[in-house]
Amino acid sequence: MARLLVAGLLATAGIAQPASAQSLPAGQKTECWRGWGYILDGESRAYKSQEMLLVTLGPTLWEAGRPVELFLLDRASGHISEVPPIRVIPENPRTYYRGRLNYVDTLAAIEDSGDLMTLGLSHIEPAAAGIPAKEGYNRWACGLPEE
């Protein structure tokens, strides 16, 4: 039900169909930002969706005005869903550090839509060489199938 609601909201926002998000380029270590988001009405800022689990693919530069592509995670499988990705444009991202950048939250405009999104994401950093268990965890955390 939530999947259909989100797909309908995204369709009315004119968001394009996704490219395959189920794989990374060969040799690229798994890295993403994973967290939550809600779609808000652009005028009233009332919530238009339930909580969505979101993920980026690869490293992401969080700057005001720089578009970011977010993928919806399917709650049943934990994998990136077939719902089209959401391109957002952060207004003023707040970033948090504990020795390294590890969390961001922001209000963002949904590209080509009058709606907004509020979101908060944690950084899943690439695994160091020689730690296959961490790479396996990262693939799971980033919504990717096992290799």
Coordinates of C-alpha atoms in Angstrom, one line a residue:
M1 CA 0.0 0.0 0.0
A2 CA 2.7 2.5 1.0
R3 CA 4.6 1.5 -2.2
L4 CA 1.6 2.4 -4.3
L5 CA 1.1 5.7 -2.4
V6 CA 4.7 6.7 -2.9
A7 CA 4.7 5.6 -6.6
G8 CA 1.5 7.6 -7.1
L9 CA 3.0 10.7 -5.4
L10 CA 6.1 10.4 -7.5
A11 CA 4.2 9.9 -10.7
T12 CA 2.1 13.1 -10.1
A13 CA 5.4 14.9 -9.4
G14 CA 6.6 13.9 -12.9
I15 CA 9.6 11.9 -11.7
A16 CA 11.2 9.8 -14.5
Q17 CA 11.5 6.0 -14.5
P18 CA 14.6 4.6 -12.9
A19 CA 17.7 3.2 -14.4
S20 CA 18.7 -0.1 -12.9
A21 CA 19.9 0.6 -9.4
Q22 CA 20.7 -3.0 -8.5
S23 CA 24.5 -2.9 -9.3
L24 CA 27.5 -0.7 -9.0
P25 CA 30.3 -0.2 -11.6
A26 CA 32.9 -3.0 -11.6
G27 CA 35.5 -2.5 -8.9
Q28 CA 33.6 0.3 -7.1
K29 CA 33.4 -0.2 -3.3
T30 CA 29.9 -0.1 -1.8
E31 CA 29.1 3.3 -0.3
C32 CA 25.9 5.1 0.3
W33 CA 23.8 7.3 2.5
R34 CA 20.8 5.5 4.1
G35 CA 18.0 6.8 6.2
W36 CA 14.4 8.2 6.2
G37 CA 12.4 10.8 4.4
Y38 CA 8.8 12.2 4.2
I39 CA 7.2 13.9 1.2
L40 CA 5.6 17.3 2.3
D41 CA 3.1 19.5 0.5
G42 CA 5.1 22.4 -1.0
E43 CA 2.6 25.1 0.2
S44 CA 1.3 23.9 3.6
R45 CA 4.3 21.6 4.4
A46 CA 1.8 19.0 5.6
Y47 CA 3.0 15.4 5.4
K48 CA 1.9 13.7 2.2
S49 CA 3.6 10.3 2.8
Q50 CA 4.4 7.9 5.5
E51 CA 8.1 7.4 6.4
M52 CA 10.1 6.1 3.5
L53 CA 13.4 4.3 3.8
L54 CA 15.9 6.0 1.4
V55 CA 19.3 5.3 0.1
T56 CA 21.8 7.0 -2.3
L57 CA 24.3 5.1 -4.4
G58 CA 27.9 5.9 -4.1
P59 CA 29.4 9.0 -2.5
T60 CA 27.2 12.0 -2.3
L61 CA 28.3 15.6 -2.0
W62 CA 25.8 17.4 0.3
E63 CA 25.6 21.1 -0.7
A64 CA 22.7 23.5 -1.0
G65 CA 21.3 23.5 -4.5
R66 CA 23.3 20.4 -5.6
P67 CA 20.8 17.7 -6.8
V68 CA 20.9 14.3 -5.1
E69 CA 19.2 11.1 -6.3
L70 CA 17.4 9.0 -3.7
F71 CA 16.2 5.5 -4.1
L72 CA 13.3 4.0 -2.1
L73 CA 14.1 0.8 -0.1
D74 CA 11.5 -1.9 -0.2
R75 CA 10.7 -2.8 3.4
A76 CA 9.9 -6.4 2.7
S77 CA 13.1 -7.3 0.8
G78 CA 15.5 -4.6 2.0
H79 CA 16.5 -4.0 -1.6
I80 CA 16.2 -0.9 -3.7
S81 CA 12.5 -0.9 -5.0
E82 CA 11.3 -0.6 -8.5
V83 CA 9.7 2.8 -7.6
P84 CA 11.4 5.6 -9.6
P85 CA 14.3 7.4 -7.9
I86 CA 13.5 10.8 -6.4
R87 CA 15.8 13.7 -7.3
V88 CA 15.9 16.3 -4.5
I89 CA 17.7 19.7 -4.2
P90 CA 18.7 20.3 -0.6
E91 CA 18.1 23.8 0.8
N92 CA 20.7 24.0 3.5
P93 CA 22.0 20.5 4.6
R94 CA 23.1 20.2 8.2
T95 CA 26.0 17.8 8.4
Y96 CA 27.3 16.1 11.5
Y97 CA 30.8 14.9 12.3
R98 CA 32.3 12.5 14.8
G99 CA 35.8 12.5 13.4
R100 CA 34.3 12.1 9.9
L101 CA 31.1 13.1 8.1
N102 CA 28.5 10.6 9.2
Y103 CA 25.0 12.2 9.2
V104 CA 23.1 14.8 7.2
D105 CA 19.5 16.1 7.5
T106 CA 17.8 18.7 5.3
L107 CA 14.6 20.0 3.8
A108 CA 14.8 19.6 0.0
A109 CA 12.7 20.5 -3.0
I110 CA 11.7 17.6 -5.2
E111 CA 13.0 18.3 -8.7
D112 CA 10.2 19.1 -11.2
S113 CA 7.6 19.1 -8.4
G114 CA 6.0 21.6 -6.1
D115 CA 6.5 19.2 -3.2
L116 CA 9.3 19.1 -0.6
M117 CA 11.0 16.3 1.3
T118 CA 12.4 16.3 4.8
L119 CA 15.2 13.6 5.3
G120 CA 17.9 12.4 7.5
L121 CA 20.6 10.0 6.3
S122 CA 23.6 8.2 7.8
H123 CA 26.8 7.6 5.8
I124 CA 27.7 4.0 5.0
E125 CA 31.4 4.4 4.3
P126 CA 33.4 2.1 2.0
A127 CA 35.0 -1.0 3.5
A128 CA 38.8 -1.0 4.0
A129 CA 40.7 -3.4 1.9
G130 CA 40.7 -7.0 3.2
I131 CA 37.4 -6.8 5.1
P132 CA 34.9 -8.8 3.1
A133 CA 32.3 -8.9 5.9
K134 CA 32.1 -5.1 6.0
E135 CA 31.6 -5.0 2.2
G136 CA 28.8 -7.6 2.6
Y137 CA 27.2 -5.4 5.3
N138 CA 27.5 -2.3 3.1
R139 CA 25.8 -4.1 0.2
W140 CA 22.9 -5.0 2.6
A141 CA 22.8 -1.5 4.1
C142 CA 22.8 0.1 0.7
G143 CA 19.9 -2.1 -0.5
L144 CA 21.9 -4.1 -3.0
P145 CA 21.6 -7.8 -3.5
E146 CA 24.5 -10.1 -2.5
E147 CA 27.1 -10.6 -5.1

